[in-house]
mmCIF file of C-alpha atoms in Angstrom:
data_model
loop_
_atom_site.group_PDB
_atom_site.id
_atom_site.type_symbol
_atom_site.label_atom_id
_atom_site.label_comp_id
_atom_site.label_asym_id
_atom_site.label_seq_id
_atom_site.Cartn_x
_atom_site.Cartn_y
_atom_site.Cartn_z
ATOM 1 C CA UNK A 1 33.877 26.946 -8.296
ATOM 2 C CA UNK A 2 30.227 25.905 -8.192
ATOM 3 C CA UNK A 3 27.804 27.750 -5.927
ATOM 4 C CA UNK A 4 27.639 25.791 -2.631
ATOM 5 C CA UNK A 5 24.380 27.512 -1.575
ATOM 6 C CA UNK A 6 21.788 24.798 -0.980
ATOM 7 C CA UNK A 7 18.031 25.379 -0.957
ATOM 8 C CA UNK A 8 15.160 22.875 -0.829
ATOM 9 C CA UNK A 9 11.388 23.174 -0.541
ATOM 10 C CA UNK A 10 9.115 22.227 2.318
ATOM 11 C CA UNK A 11 5.585 21.111 1.460
ATOM 12 C CA UNK A 12 3.003 20.924 4.238
ATOM 13 C CA UNK A 13 -0.215 18.957 3.850
ATOM 14 C CA UNK A 14 -2.108 21.887 2.337
ATOM 15 C CA UNK A 15 0.722 22.427 -0.168
ATOM 16 C CA UNK A 16 0.614 18.739 -1.100
ATOM 17 C CA UNK A 17 -3.101 18.950 -1.856
ATOM 18 C CA UNK A 18 -2.583 22.052 -4.001
ATOM 19 C CA UNK A 19 0.188 20.214 -5.855
ATOM 20 C CA UNK A 20 -2.170 17.344 -6.757
ATOM 21 C CA UNK A 21 -1.439 14.595 -4.248
ATOM 22 C CA UNK A 22 -5.134 13.542 -4.239
ATOM 23 C CA UNK A 23 -5.402 13.131 -8.039
ATOM 24 C CA UNK A 24 -5.969 9.391 -8.007
ATOM 25 C CA UNK A 25 -6.065 8.745 -11.765
ATOM 26 C CA UNK A 26 -2.582 10.213 -12.076
ATOM 27 C CA UNK A 27 -1.412 8.229 -9.063
ATOM 28 C CA UNK A 28 -2.614 4.939 -10.571
ATOM 29 C CA UNK A 29 -0.760 5.825 -13.777
ATOM 30 C CA UNK A 30 2.398 6.583 -11.764
ATOM 31 C CA UNK A 31 2.151 3.255 -9.939
ATOM 32 C CA UNK A 32 1.774 1.374 -13.212
ATOM 33 C CA UNK A 33 4.905 3.036 -14.588
ATOM 34 C CA UNK A 34 6.706 2.305 -11.305
ATOM 35 C CA UNK A 35 5.865 -1.417 -11.573
ATOM 36 C CA UNK A 36 7.313 -1.564 -15.083
ATOM 37 C CA UNK A 37 10.562 0.020 -13.860
ATOM 38 C CA UNK A 38 10.567 -2.424 -10.980
ATOM 39 C CA UNK A 39 10.279 -5.328 -13.412
ATOM 40 C CA UNK A 40 13.271 -4.240 -15.502
ATOM 41 C CA UNK A 41 15.319 -3.557 -12.359
ATOM 42 C CA UNK A 42 15.622 0.247 -12.589
ATOM 43 C CA UNK A 43 15.212 0.761 -8.837
ATOM 44 C CA UNK A 44 16.830 0.138 -5.462
ATOM 45 C CA UNK A 45 15.383 -0.328 -1.999
ATOM 46 C CA UNK A 46 17.015 -1.108 1.335
ATOM 47 C CA UNK A 47 18.775 -4.213 2.527
ATOM 48 C CA UNK A 48 21.438 -6.407 0.962
ATOM 49 C CA UNK A 49 18.762 -7.775 -1.380
ATOM 50 C CA UNK A 50 17.715 -4.221 -2.437
ATOM 51 C CA UNK A 51 14.088 -5.275 -1.924
ATOM 52 C CA UNK A 52 13.542 -4.613 1.757
ATOM 53 C CA UNK A 53 10.344 -2.848 2.805
ATOM 54 C CA UNK A 54 12.449 -0.795 5.208
ATOM 55 C CA UNK A 55 14.273 -0.793 8.525
ATOM 56 C CA UNK A 56 11.944 -0.987 11.518
ATOM 57 C CA UNK A 57 12.741 0.035 15.067
ATOM 58 C CA UNK A 58 10.493 -1.394 17.767
ATOM 59 C CA UNK A 59 10.464 -1.110 21.552
ATOM 60 C CA UNK A 60 10.796 -3.777 24.262
ATOM 61 C CA UNK A 61 7.822 -5.095 26.212
ATOM 62 C CA UNK A 62 9.417 -3.670 29.358
ATOM 63 C CA UNK A 63 12.439 -1.472 30.016
ATOM 64 C CA UNK A 64 14.519 -0.469 33.053
ATOM 65 C CA UNK A 65 14.844 3.000 31.524
ATOM 66 C CA UNK A 66 11.930 5.225 32.555
ATOM 67 C CA UNK A 67 11.992 7.374 29.413
ATOM 68 C CA UNK A 68 12.143 4.505 26.922
ATOM 69 C CA UNK A 69 8.801 3.734 25.251
ATOM 70 C CA UNK A 70 7.503 0.192 25.589
ATOM 71 C CA UNK A 71 5.874 -2.022 23.026
ATOM 72 C CA UNK A 72 2.243 -1.535 22.029
ATOM 73 C CA UNK A 73 -0.102 -1.890 19.044
ATOM 74 C CA UNK A 74 1.529 -0.439 15.922
ATOM 75 C CA UNK A 75 4.272 1.105 18.086
ATOM 76 C CA UNK A 76 7.275 1.525 15.845
ATOM 77 C CA UNK A 77 9.497 3.793 13.804
ATOM 78 C CA UNK A 78 10.457 2.913 10.249
ATOM 79 C CA UNK A 79 12.882 4.230 7.634
ATOM 80 C CA UNK A 80 12.057 3.325 4.026
ATOM 81 C CA UNK A 81 14.809 4.377 1.552
ATOM 82 C CA UNK A 82 14.612 3.932 -2.210
ATOM 83 C CA UNK A 83 15.769 5.038 -5.642
ATOM 84 C CA UNK A 84 13.490 4.875 -8.695
ATOM 85 C CA UNK A 85 14.796 5.419 -12.222
ATOM 86 C CA UNK A 86 13.040 6.060 -15.523
ATOM 87 C CA UNK A 87 11.235 9.377 -15.770
ATOM 88 C CA UNK A 88 11.340 9.674 -11.960
ATOM 89 C CA UNK A 89 15.140 9.345 -11.490
ATOM 90 C CA UNK A 90 14.913 10.202 -7.805
ATOM 91 C CA UNK A 91 16.252 9.010 -4.473
ATOM 92 C CA UNK A 92 14.615 9.544 -1.106
ATOM 93 C CA UNK A 93 13.252 8.099 2.096
ATOM 94 C CA UNK A 94 9.932 7.896 3.890
ATOM 95 C CA UNK A 95 10.226 8.058 7.670
ATOM 96 C CA UNK A 96 7.420 7.520 10.109
ATOM 97 C CA UNK A 97 6.442 6.800 13.655
ATOM 98 C CA UNK A 98 3.305 4.832 14.512
ATOM 99 C CA UNK A 99 1.335 4.432 17.713
ATOM 100 C CA UNK A 100 -2.347 3.519 18.151
ATOM 101 C CA UNK A 101 -2.418 5.748 21.233
ATOM 102 C CA UNK A 102 -1.992 8.768 18.934
ATOM 103 C CA UNK A 103 -5.751 8.732 18.322
ATOM 104 C CA UNK A 104 -6.389 9.750 21.933
ATOM 105 C CA UNK A 105 -4.418 12.904 21.166
ATOM 106 C CA UNK A 106 -6.380 13.662 18.013
ATOM 107 C CA UNK A 107 -3.512 12.531 15.794
ATOM 108 C CA UNK A 108 -3.349 9.889 13.047
ATOM 109 C CA UNK A 109 -1.959 6.506 14.084
ATOM 110 C CA UNK A 110 1.095 7.134 11.876
ATOM 111 C CA UNK A 111 2.783 10.448 11.096
ATOM 112 C CA UNK A 112 4.836 10.316 7.900
ATOM 113 C CA UNK A 113 7.351 12.534 6.118
ATOM 114 C CA UNK A 114 9.116 12.040 2.787
ATOM 115 C CA UNK A 115 12.517 13.434 1.864
ATOM 116 C CA UNK A 116 13.590 13.591 -1.795
ATOM 117 C CA UNK A 117 17.305 13.787 -2.484
ATOM 118 C CA UNK A 118 19.605 14.465 -5.400
ATOM 119 C CA UNK A 119 20.681 10.992 -6.564
ATOM 120 C CA UNK A 120 24.332 12.050 -6.963
ATOM 121 C CA UNK A 121 25.064 14.452 -4.105
ATOM 122 C CA UNK A 122 22.464 13.360 -1.563
ATOM 123 C CA UNK A 123 21.422 16.996 -1.145
ATOM 124 C CA UNK A 124 17.795 17.460 -0.065
ATOM 125 C CA UNK A 125 15.416 18.616 -2.795
ATOM 126 C CA UNK A 126 12.170 18.463 -0.841
ATOM 127 C CA UNK A 127 10.829 17.619 2.595
ATOM 128 C CA UNK A 128 7.136 16.905 2.454
ATOM 129 C CA UNK A 129 4.119 15.871 4.471
ATOM 130 C CA UNK A 130 3.465 12.271 3.475
ATOM 131 C CA UNK A 131 0.313 11.018 5.206
ATOM 132 C CA UNK A 132 -1.948 11.767 2.237
ATOM 133 C CA UNK A 133 0.758 10.798 -0.249
ATOM 134 C CA UNK A 134 1.244 7.428 1.427
ATOM 135 C CA UNK A 135 -2.503 6.807 1.636
ATOM 136 C CA UNK A 136 -3.049 7.574 -2.043
ATOM 137 C CA UNK A 137 -0.124 5.525 -3.329
ATOM 138 C CA UNK A 138 -1.330 2.655 -1.123
ATOM 139 C CA UNK A 139 -4.801 2.899 -2.663
ATOM 140 C CA UNK A 140 -3.457 3.294 -6.187
ATOM 141 C CA UNK A 141 -1.651 -0.056 -6.144
ATOM 142 C CA UNK A 142 -4.896 -2.048 -5.782
ATOM 143 C CA UNK A 143 -6.166 0.285 -8.495
ATOM 144 C CA UNK A 144 -3.555 -1.079 -10.909
ATOM 145 C CA UNK A 145 -4.699 -4.612 -10.079
ATOM 146 C CA UNK A 146 -8.351 -3.661 -10.529
ATOM 147 C CA UNK A 147 -7.564 -2.003 -13.865
ATOM 148 C CA UNK A 148 -6.174 -5.281 -15.200
ATOM 149 C CA UNK A 149 -8.032 -8.028 -13.343
ATOM 150 C CA UNK A 150 -11.540 -6.762 -12.548
ATOM 151 C CA UNK A 151 -14.465 -7.287 -14.887
ATOM 152 C CA UNK A 152 -14.869 -4.304 -17.235
ATOM 153 C CA UNK A 153 -18.558 -4.182 -16.257
ATOM 154 C CA UNK A 154 -17.904 -4.486 -12.485
ATOM 155 C CA UNK A 155 -20.845 -3.109 -10.500
ATOM 156 C CA UNK A 156 -20.453 -4.280 -6.876
ATOM 157 C CA UNK A 157 -17.663 -3.591 -4.380
ATOM 158 C CA UNK A 158 -17.269 -5.199 -0.958
ATOM 159 C CA UNK A 159 -15.340 -3.365 1.746
ATOM 160 C CA UNK A 160 -13.959 -5.179 4.795
ATOM 161 C CA UNK A 161 -12.306 -2.599 7.017
ATOM 162 C CA UNK A 162 -13.580 0.858 5.967
ATOM 163 C CA UNK A 163 -10.520 2.847 7.062
ATOM 164 C CA UNK A 164 -8.156 5.135 5.181
ATOM 165 C CA UNK A 165 -6.706 2.321 3.030
ATOM 166 C CA UNK A 166 -10.149 1.304 1.814
ATOM 167 C CA UNK A 167 -11.122 4.917 1.118
ATOM 168 C CA UNK A 168 -8.191 5.493 -1.211
ATOM 169 C CA UNK A 169 -8.515 1.995 -2.691
ATOM 170 C CA UNK A 170 -12.119 2.919 -3.498
ATOM 171 C CA UNK A 171 -10.884 6.146 -5.133
ATOM 172 C CA UNK A 172 -8.655 3.987 -7.325
ATOM 173 C CA UNK A 173 -11.547 1.605 -8.018
ATOM 174 C CA UNK A 174 -13.702 4.473 -9.259
ATOM 175 C CA UNK A 175 -10.803 5.829 -11.333
ATOM 176 C CA UNK A 176 -10.505 2.492 -13.159
ATOM 177 C CA UNK A 177 -14.072 1.106 -12.952
ATOM 178 C CA UNK A 178 -16.383 4.160 -12.881
ATOM 179 C CA UNK A 179 -19.488 1.997 -13.414
ATOM 180 C CA UNK A 180 -19.607 0.818 -9.791
ATOM 181 C CA UNK A 181 -23.176 1.081 -8.499
ATOM 182 C CA UNK A 182 -23.296 -0.842 -5.203
ATOM 183 C CA UNK A 183 -20.943 -0.764 -2.207
ATOM 184 C CA UNK A 184 -21.259 -3.120 0.777
ATOM 185 C CA UNK A 185 -19.401 -2.091 3.931
ATOM 186 C CA UNK A 186 -18.350 -4.280 6.870
ATOM 187 C CA UNK A 187 -16.598 -2.478 9.722
ATOM 188 C CA UNK A 188 -15.924 -2.979 13.398
ATOM 189 C CA UNK A 189 -17.059 0.467 14.534
ATOM 190 C CA UNK A 190 -20.065 2.521 13.526
ATOM 191 C CA UNK A 191 -17.814 5.582 13.329
ATOM 192 C CA UNK A 192 -15.569 4.049 10.644
ATOM 193 C CA UNK A 193 -18.563 2.744 8.672
ATOM 194 C CA UNK A 194 -20.338 6.118 8.802
ATOM 195 C CA UNK A 195 -17.143 7.931 7.798
ATOM 196 C CA UNK A 196 -16.633 5.660 4.789
ATOM 197 C CA UNK A 197 -20.232 5.962 3.636
ATOM 198 C CA UNK A 198 -20.125 9.746 3.931
ATOM 199 C CA UNK A 199 -16.860 9.768 1.952
ATOM 200 C CA UNK A 200 -18.430 7.799 -0.892
ATOM 201 C CA UNK A 201 -21.653 9.815 -0.886
ATOM 202 C CA UNK A 202 -19.803 13.112 -1.157
ATOM 203 C CA UNK A 203 -17.291 12.061 -3.829
ATOM 204 C CA UNK A 204 -19.240 9.567 -5.943
ATOM 205 C CA UNK A 205 -22.895 10.453 -6.480
ATOM 206 C CA UNK A 206 -23.101 7.840 -9.265
ATOM 207 C CA UNK A 207 -22.970 5.078 -6.620
ATOM 208 C CA UNK A 208 -26.623 4.100 -6.277
ATOM 209 C CA UNK A 209 -26.615 1.858 -3.214
ATOM 210 C CA UNK A 210 -24.583 1.793 -0.004
ATOM 211 C CA UNK A 211 -25.219 -1.189 2.260
ATOM 212 C CA UNK A 212 -23.980 -1.723 5.816
ATOM 213 C CA UNK A 213 -23.425 -5.452 6.317
ATOM 214 C CA UNK A 214 -22.666 -7.407 9.468
ATOM 215 C CA UNK A 215 -20.307 -10.122 8.226
ATOM 216 C CA UNK A 216 -17.384 -10.728 5.912
ATOM 217 C CA UNK A 217 -19.552 -13.194 3.996
ATOM 218 C CA UNK A 218 -22.187 -10.552 3.217
ATOM 219 C CA UNK A 219 -19.477 -8.136 2.049
ATOM 220 C CA UNK A 220 -17.892 -10.708 -0.255
ATOM 221 C CA UNK A 221 -20.948 -12.407 -1.797
ATOM 222 C CA UNK A 222 -21.825 -11.061 -5.277
ATOM 223 C CA UNK A 223 -18.980 -8.515 -5.167
ATOM 224 C CA UNK A 224 -16.871 -8.056 -8.289
ATOM 225 C CA UNK A 225 -14.143 -6.305 -6.296
ATOM 226 C CA UNK A 226 -13.340 -6.803 -2.599
ATOM 227 C CA UNK A 227 -11.008 -4.665 -0.488
ATOM 228 C CA UNK A 228 -9.773 -6.343 2.716
ATOM 229 C CA UNK A 229 -7.928 -3.741 4.772
ATOM 230 C CA UNK A 230 -8.405 -4.217 8.499
ATOM 231 C CA UNK A 231 -6.004 -3.458 11.322
ATOM 232 C CA UNK A 232 -5.546 -6.865 12.935
ATOM 233 C CA UNK A 233 -3.070 -8.026 15.571
ATOM 234 C CA UNK A 234 -0.338 -10.187 14.063
ATOM 235 C CA UNK A 235 1.020 -13.434 15.424
ATOM 236 C CA UNK A 236 -2.117 -15.545 15.275
ATOM 237 C CA UNK A 237 -3.449 -16.107 11.735
ATOM 238 C CA UNK A 238 -6.711 -17.480 13.128
ATOM 239 C CA UNK A 239 -7.757 -13.894 13.958
ATOM 240 C CA UNK A 240 -6.994 -12.520 10.479
ATOM 241 C CA UNK A 241 -10.115 -11.696 8.424
ATOM 242 C CA UNK A 242 -11.247 -14.959 6.802
ATOM 243 C CA UNK A 243 -12.877 -15.375 3.393
ATOM 244 C CA UNK A 244 -14.317 -18.727 2.319
ATOM 245 C CA UNK A 245 -14.010 -19.677 -1.336
ATOM 246 C CA UNK A 246 -17.752 -20.397 -1.608
ATOM 247 C CA UNK A 247 -18.550 -16.766 -0.826
ATOM 248 C CA UNK A 248 -16.486 -15.398 -3.729
ATOM 249 C CA UNK A 249 -18.091 -14.554 -7.042
ATOM 250 C CA UNK A 250 -16.390 -16.189 -10.052
ATOM 251 C CA UNK A 251 -14.129 -13.634 -11.732
ATOM 252 C CA UNK A 252 -13.814 -11.448 -8.630
ATOM 253 C CA UNK A 253 -10.596 -9.725 -7.574
ATOM 254 C CA UNK A 254 -9.726 -9.509 -3.876
ATOM 255 C CA UNK A 255 -7.274 -6.748 -2.961
ATOM 256 C CA UNK A 256 -5.289 -7.527 0.194
ATOM 257 C CA UNK A 257 -3.039 -4.688 1.431
ATOM 258 C CA UNK A 258 -3.342 -5.954 5.017
ATOM 259 C CA UNK A 259 -4.222 -9.125 6.899
ATOM 260 C CA UNK A 260 -6.377 -11.704 5.120
ATOM 261 C CA UNK A 261 -6.811 -15.466 5.351
ATOM 262 C CA UNK A 262 -8.035 -18.084 2.884
ATOM 263 C CA UNK A 263 -8.119 -21.870 3.002
ATOM 264 C CA UNK A 264 -4.877 -23.460 1.840
ATOM 265 C CA UNK A 265 -6.734 -25.776 -0.547
ATOM 266 C CA UNK A 266 -8.136 -22.729 -2.366
ATOM 267 C CA UNK A 267 -4.766 -20.915 -2.475
ATOM 268 C CA UNK A 268 -2.917 -24.017 -3.658
ATOM 269 C CA UNK A 269 -5.374 -25.342 -6.212
ATOM 270 C CA UNK A 270 -7.782 -22.730 -7.564
ATOM 271 C CA UNK A 271 -6.865 -19.141 -6.664
ATOM 272 C CA UNK A 272 -4.878 -16.936 -9.043
ATOM 273 C CA UNK A 273 -2.248 -15.602 -6.638
ATOM 274 C CA UNK A 274 -0.677 -12.284 -7.685
ATOM 275 C CA UNK A 275 1.925 -10.256 -5.760
ATOM 276 C CA UNK A 276 2.775 -6.611 -6.342
ATOM 277 C CA UNK A 277 6.501 -7.505 -6.142
ATOM 278 C CA UNK A 278 7.402 -11.121 -5.551
ATOM 279 C CA UNK A 279 10.944 -10.139 -4.499
ATOM 280 C CA UNK A 280 9.521 -8.097 -1.610
ATOM 281 C CA UNK A 281 7.854 -11.223 -0.228
ATOM 282 C CA UNK A 282 11.004 -13.256 -0.739
ATOM 283 C CA UNK A 283 12.880 -10.572 1.225
ATOM 284 C CA UNK A 284 10.339 -10.786 4.044
ATOM 285 C CA UNK A 285 10.744 -14.576 4.046
ATOM 286 C CA UNK A 286 14.504 -14.069 4.507
ATOM 287 C CA UNK A 287 14.166 -11.382 7.174
ATOM 288 C CA UNK A 288 11.339 -12.777 9.304
ATOM 289 C CA UNK A 289 11.312 -15.828 11.521
ATOM 290 C CA UNK A 290 9.436 -18.734 9.910
ATOM 291 C CA UNK A 291 6.475 -18.769 9.485
ATOM 292 C CA UNK A 292 6.673 -15.185 8.190
ATOM 293 C CA UNK A 293 2.866 -15.011 7.843
ATOM 294 C CA UNK A 294 2.673 -14.776 11.633
ATOM 295 C CA UNK A 295 4.560 -11.459 11.423
ATOM 296 C CA UNK A 296 3.410 -10.104 8.025
ATOM 297 C CA UNK A 297 -0.270 -11.051 7.577
ATOM 298 C CA UNK A 298 -0.540 -10.555 3.792
ATOM 299 C CA UNK A 299 -1.618 -13.627 1.736
ATOM 300 C CA UNK A 300 1.495 -13.698 -0.492
ATOM 301 C CA UNK A 301 3.636 -13.994 2.643
ATOM 302 C CA UNK A 302 1.701 -17.150 3.472
ATOM 303 C CA UNK A 303 2.491 -18.323 -0.059
ATOM 304 C CA UNK A 304 6.201 -17.909 0.755
ATOM 305 C CA UNK A 305 5.706 -20.103 3.818
ATOM 306 C CA UNK A 306 3.902 -22.712 1.713
ATOM 307 C CA UNK A 307 6.786 -22.663 -0.779
ATOM 308 C CA UNK A 308 9.300 -23.066 2.072
ATOM 309 C CA UNK A 309 7.325 -26.092 3.278
ATOM 310 C CA UNK A 310 7.414 -27.625 -0.208
ATOM 311 C CA UNK A 311 3.618 -27.467 -0.517
ATOM 312 C CA UNK A 312 3.536 -24.757 -3.182
ATOM 313 C CA UNK A 313 5.613 -24.109 -6.296
ATOM 314 C CA UNK A 314 7.046 -20.694 -7.130
ATOM 315 C CA UNK A 315 5.175 -20.619 -10.424
ATOM 316 C CA UNK A 316 1.863 -20.709 -8.520
ATOM 317 C CA UNK A 317 2.221 -17.026 -7.704
ATOM 318 C CA UNK A 318 2.486 -14.373 -10.411
ATOM 319 C CA UNK A 319 4.292 -11.056 -10.260
ATOM 320 C CA UNK A 320 2.269 -7.993 -11.283
ATOM 321 C CA UNK A 321 5.198 -6.601 -13.267
ATOM 322 C CA UNK A 322 5.250 -9.658 -15.520
ATOM 323 C CA UNK A 323 1.583 -9.080 -16.305
ATOM 324 C CA UNK A 324 2.127 -5.386 -17.050
ATOM 325 C CA UNK A 325 5.094 -6.191 -19.302
ATOM 326 C CA UNK A 326 3.051 -8.784 -21.188
ATOM 327 C CA UNK A 327 5.221 -11.795 -20.326
ATOM 328 C CA UNK A 328 2.396 -13.371 -18.291
ATOM 329 C CA UNK A 329 -1.254 -13.274 -19.425
ATOM 330 C CA UNK A 330 -3.667 -10.988 -17.586
ATOM 331 C CA UNK A 331 -5.972 -13.960 -17.073
ATOM 332 C CA UNK A 332 -4.883 -17.592 -17.091
ATOM 333 C CA UNK A 333 -8.439 -18.912 -17.282
ATOM 334 C CA UNK A 334 -12.001 -17.640 -17.528
ATOM 335 C CA UNK A 335 -13.710 -16.505 -14.314
ATOM 336 C CA UNK A 336 -10.581 -17.026 -12.217
ATOM 337 C CA UNK A 337 -10.567 -15.512 -8.720
ATOM 338 C CA UNK A 338 -7.582 -13.205 -8.235
ATOM 339 C CA UNK A 339 -6.069 -12.784 -4.769
ATOM 340 C CA UNK A 340 -3.906 -9.665 -5.169
ATOM 341 C CA UNK A 341 -1.404 -9.093 -2.356
ATOM 342 C CA UNK A 342 -0.187 -5.539 -1.792
ATOM 343 C CA UNK A 343 2.887 -5.160 0.432
ATOM 344 C CA UNK A 344 3.772 -1.503 0.030
ATOM 345 C CA UNK A 345 7.193 -0.269 -1.090
ATOM 346 C CA UNK A 346 9.116 3.002 -0.709
ATOM 347 C CA UNK A 347 9.566 3.224 -4.492
ATOM 348 C CA UNK A 348 5.822 3.950 -4.579
ATOM 349 C CA UNK A 349 6.334 6.977 -2.324
ATOM 350 C CA UNK A 350 9.257 8.135 -4.479
ATOM 351 C CA UNK A 351 7.169 7.790 -7.658
ATOM 352 C CA UNK A 352 4.169 9.803 -6.515
ATOM 353 C CA UNK A 353 6.232 12.152 -4.340
ATOM 354 C CA UNK A 354 8.433 13.072 -7.302
ATOM 355 C CA UNK A 355 5.435 13.946 -9.470
ATOM 356 C CA UNK A 356 3.860 16.039 -6.713
ATOM 357 C CA UNK A 357 7.202 17.754 -6.022
ATOM 358 C CA UNK A 358 7.624 18.659 -9.698
ATOM 359 C CA UNK A 359 4.042 19.948 -9.801
ATOM 360 C CA UNK A 360 4.845 22.121 -6.787
ATOM 361 C CA UNK A 361 7.932 23.557 -8.493
ATOM 362 C CA UNK A 362 5.958 24.341 -11.654
ATOM 363 C CA UNK A 363 3.152 26.024 -9.695
ATOM 364 C CA UNK A 364 5.395 27.833 -7.203
ATOM 365 C CA UNK A 365 3.918 25.942 -4.250
ATOM 366 C CA UNK A 366 5.815 25.372 -1.004
ATOM 367 C CA UNK A 367 8.255 27.149 1.260
ATOM 368 C CA UNK A 368 11.873 27.484 0.204
ATOM 369 C CA UNK A 369 14.297 26.616 2.981
ATOM 370 C CA UNK A 370 18.037 27.093 3.046
ATOM 371 C CA UNK A 371 20.356 24.355 4.332
ATOM 372 C CA UNK A 372 23.457 26.556 4.091
ATOM 373 C CA UNK A 373 24.981 29.377 2.098
ATOM 374 C CA UNK A 374 28.388 27.748 2.439
ATOM 375 C CA UNK A 375 28.887 24.478 4.336
ATOM 376 C CA UNK A 376 30.798 25.105 7.569
ATOM 377 C CA UNK A 377 32.717 21.826 7.279
ATOM 378 C CA UNK A 378 33.391 21.880 3.550
#
């Protein structure tokens, strides 16, 4: 009889850092490998389509039950299960709760944990702090796009929304385009702008110039790479951050992991539209009430709406995996402007979480916990 004793490791945030969760170059490499596995189909996510972002639980606007939370900005819980094959060969789930009011308590808006499980038995292998992991994998995905689409001699970066997503996206930018010299920052609060500038100054002394700008136009003009990552209310696209085509430098890449808005004429006729996983956006189109862009404010979701309306053809949006696998060219024409939509997927958490977990095992990092010596209900 096999030994039924079942141990797993717990990794707190400090353990995760020791195990290499902030090593961005490695994270970008992991995301690139993940996208290739995604393209060949060696993965699963939630939903009947196996491409769902996750299962979200929200609260009502009002409730007769005094203990039930009510709706508010970013007030939700979400379960994000996935399996990723290849060298990762791991199943797991990210789980998080989110509430803007957390900041008043000195907490992050979202608090995230990742569980890794044996793909056959479902037994837990690791339970880990996932705020930093999630932030770095989120930043690394734009990094893959920048690695392929941005000018090799890129010098100027524009930042719209200098929060956590833009910090890690900038880490990925520097990992793939270390020659960046100028950064222009547009933020809503002085605190977020100051925090971003301090972050860059401390980590990247080779950056020669940091500019605080007052408009999206100033951030975008002359930038080779633009990160648009603001927290905007959904429902009304007119309030999403807007970028006019005339502001954009020829050959620039615009990374959009959050809300962003462009003119339809530009999207339909001149932009190079690229999605991190086109099937994710198709799943959102199935799951969300039309127009889905009112619920999910990422540009590729708007492309799905345009396709549903018969105004756009499916071949007007490229899938990143096709580009990585060489079946679609990196550039379709000279000086094209790339609008790169980043939706976020749990297979990204599994990819980077698995590498960090294996690092922790090798280095003896973490706390071993016991689930049972012998299961009571075996």
